[in-house]
Each structure stands twice: as C-alpha cells, then as structure tokens.
PDB file of C-alpha atoms in Angstrom:
ATOM      1  CA  MET E   1       2.826 133.518  94.450  1.00 97.00           C
ATOM      2  CA  LEU E   2       4.300 136.894  93.362  1.00 98.00           C
ATOM      3  CA  GLU E   3       5.348 137.551  89.727  1.00 98.00           C
ATOM      4  CA  LYS E   4       7.016 140.696  88.438  1.00 98.00           C
ATOM      5  CA  ARG E   5       9.047 141.966  85.513  1.00 98.00           C
ATOM      6  CA  GLY E   6      12.293 143.233  86.112  1.00 97.00           C
ATOM      7  CA  LYS E   7      14.982 145.047  84.111  1.00 98.00           C
ATOM      8  CA  VAL E   8      18.739 143.828  84.591  1.00 98.00           C
ATOM      9  CA  LEU E   9      20.825 146.905  85.488  1.00 97.00           C
ATOM     10  CA  LEU E  10      23.805 144.958  86.528  1.00 95.00           C
ATOM     11  CA  GLU E  11      26.720 146.183  84.388  1.00 93.00           C
ATOM     12  CA  THR E  12      28.008 142.675  83.219  1.00 94.00           C
ATOM     13  CA  GLY E  13      24.417 141.277  83.334  1.00 96.00           C
ATOM     14  CA  ILE E  14      23.615 138.202  85.386  1.00 95.00           C
ATOM     15  CA  GLN E  15      26.677 136.102  84.711  1.00 91.00           C
ATOM     16  CA  ALA E  16      29.603 134.871  86.796  1.00 89.00           C
ATOM     17  CA  ARG E  17      30.089 136.863  90.048  1.00 94.00           C
ATOM     18  CA  PRO E  18      26.633 138.497  89.907  1.00 95.00           C
ATOM     19  CA  ALA E  19      25.098 135.115  89.190  1.00 96.00           C
ATOM     20  CA  ALA E  20      26.841 133.815  92.307  1.00 96.00           C
ATOM     21  CA  GLN E  21      25.678 136.840  94.422  1.00 97.00           C
ATOM     22  CA  PHE E  22      22.072 136.388  92.956  1.00 97.00           C
ATOM     23  CA  VAL E  23      22.038 132.654  94.299  1.00 97.00           C
ATOM     24  CA  GLN E  24      23.347 133.770  97.609  1.00 98.00           C
ATOM     25  CA  ILE E  25      20.464 136.315  98.010  1.00 98.00           C
ATOM     26  CA  ALA E  26      17.937 133.625  96.954  1.00 98.00           C
ATOM     27  CA  THR E  27      19.180 131.005  99.258  1.00 98.00           C
ATOM     28  CA  ARG E  28      18.571 133.255 102.261  1.00 98.00           C
ATOM     29  CA  PHE E  29      14.833 132.803 101.780  1.00 98.00           C
ATOM     30  CA  ARG E  30      12.501 129.694 102.146  1.00 98.00           C
ATOM     31  CA  SER E  31      10.622 130.589  99.187  1.00 98.00           C
ATOM     32  CA  GLU E  32      11.176 129.235  95.653  1.00 98.00           C
ATOM     33  CA  VAL E  33      12.580 131.961  93.410  1.00 99.00           C
ATOM     34  CA  LEU E  34      12.250 131.450  89.630  1.00 99.00           C
ATOM     35  CA  LEU E  35      13.932 133.466  86.879  1.00 99.00           C
ATOM     36  CA  ALA E  36      12.437 133.460  83.278  1.00 99.00           C
ATOM     37  CA  TYR E  37      14.293 134.762  80.194  1.00 98.00           C
ATOM     38  CA  LYS E  38      13.505 134.243  76.539  1.00 97.00           C
ATOM     39  CA  GLY E  39      11.275 131.332  77.243  1.00 97.00           C
ATOM     40  CA  LYS E  40      13.419 129.570  79.798  1.00 98.00           C
ATOM     41  CA  GLN E  41      12.777 129.304  83.573  1.00 99.00           C
ATOM     42  CA  VAL E  42      15.335 128.348  86.140  1.00 99.00           C
ATOM     43  CA  ASN E  43      15.598 128.060  89.821  1.00 98.00           C
ATOM     44  CA  VAL E  44      17.552 130.992  91.120  1.00 98.00           C
ATOM     45  CA  LYS E  45      18.964 128.724  93.844  1.00 98.00           C
ATOM     46  CA  SER E  46      20.921 126.837  91.187  1.00 97.00           C
ATOM     47  CA  ILE E  47      24.107 128.659  90.074  1.00 97.00           C
ATOM     48  CA  MET E  48      24.187 126.599  86.855  1.00 97.00           C
ATOM     49  CA  GLY E  49      20.722 127.385  86.080  1.00 97.00           C
ATOM     50  CA  VAL E  50      21.207 131.154  86.592  1.00 97.00           C
ATOM     51  CA  MET E  51      24.334 131.154  84.612  1.00 96.00           C
ATOM     52  CA  SER E  52      22.775 129.014  81.719  1.00 97.00           C
ATOM     53  CA  LEU E  53      20.468 131.985  81.083  1.00 97.00           C
ATOM     54  CA  ALA E  54      23.255 134.484  80.485  1.00 95.00           C
ATOM     55  CA  VAL E  55      20.950 137.461  80.820  1.00 98.00           C
ATOM     56  CA  PRO E  56      22.699 140.621  79.542  1.00 97.00           C
ATOM     57  CA  PHE E  57      22.497 144.159  80.663  1.00 97.00           C
ATOM     58  CA  GLY E  58      19.158 145.935  79.890  1.00 97.00           C
ATOM     59  CA  GLU E  59      17.205 142.812  79.398  1.00 98.00           C
ATOM     60  CA  GLU E  60      13.772 142.128  80.902  1.00 98.00           C
ATOM     61  CA  VAL E  61      13.177 139.124  82.977  1.00 98.00           C
ATOM     62  CA  VAL E  62      10.268 137.471  84.700  1.00 98.00           C
ATOM     63  CA  ILE E  63      10.699 136.703  88.476  1.00 98.00           C
ATOM     64  CA  THR E  64       8.186 134.433  90.132  1.00 99.00           C
ATOM     65  CA  VAL E  65       8.470 133.929  93.984  1.00 99.00           C
ATOM     66  CA  THR E  66       6.428 131.406  95.918  1.00 99.00           C
ATOM     67  CA  GLY E  67       6.507 130.771  99.589  1.00 98.00           C
ATOM     68  CA  ASP E  68       5.909 132.115 103.134  1.00 98.00           C
ATOM     69  CA  ASP E  69       8.386 134.861 102.839  1.00 98.00           C
ATOM     70  CA  GLU E  70       7.809 135.685  99.208  1.00 98.00           C
ATOM     71  CA  ILE E  71       7.285 139.474  99.715  1.00 98.00           C
ATOM     72  CA  GLU E  72      10.663 139.933 101.365  1.00 98.00           C
ATOM     73  CA  ALA E  73      12.483 137.678  98.711  1.00 98.00           C
ATOM     74  CA  MET E  74      10.838 139.567  95.747  1.00 98.00           C
ATOM     75  CA  GLN E  75      11.993 142.886  97.360  1.00 98.00           C
ATOM     76  CA  GLU E  76      15.549 141.659  97.681  1.00 97.00           C
ATOM     77  CA  VAL E  77      15.656 140.048  94.284  1.00 97.00           C
ATOM     78  CA  ILE E  78      14.351 143.105  92.365  1.00 97.00           C
ATOM     79  CA  LYS E  79      16.663 145.374  94.418  1.00 97.00           C
ATOM     80  CA  PHE E  80      19.616 143.257  93.353  1.00 97.00           C
ATOM     81  CA  ILE E  81      18.916 142.906  89.563  1.00 96.00           C
ATOM     82  CA  GLY E  82      17.998 146.649  88.976  1.00 95.00           C
ATOM     83  CA  GLU E  83      14.459 147.677  88.772  1.00 93.00           C
ATOM     84  CA  GLU E  84      10.802 146.665  88.421  1.00 93.00           C
ATOM     85  CA  VAL E  85       9.300 147.168  85.069  1.00 90.00           C
TER      86      VAL E  85
END
C-alpha cells in the first residue's frame, strides 16, 4: 500500500472532464486507487465518487493505492493531478 499527499493543480479542479480523465487513468491499473478530501474517501474508478468530492484547484488530497501495480499507478495519478506535497 502506498499513500501520498498531492496538490491539485488542474485549472478547474477535479470536476467534470478532469474527473472523467482521472477515472480513465485509474482504470488502466489493477490496483485500487482511493482519493480522500475533507474526510471523505472515494474509489477513483467511480466517476460519481470522484465528482462528489468536487476538489477545487490548489487543494491537498490524499491518494492511497493498493495492488501489484501500485507504484506505476501512484506515479500516473500524481502526475495527472499536479504534484506531490
């Protein structure tokens, strides 16, 4: 299991189109990818879950990845949202 903090640098935050792109990235991996923001955690492979967080630009999130390809998955997720904190 890997856990990292990230800062969302997507101009519109993780909403609508970026949320759909985020889900597409996560589904390429076998690992479970979770996103936590303000005390709520969702599976990144669920578009409704990701959109329900409505994470705005500049906010910090916690990403947890568990599985046999967790290193690669974490790298791609961090690269997509912005930067590791």
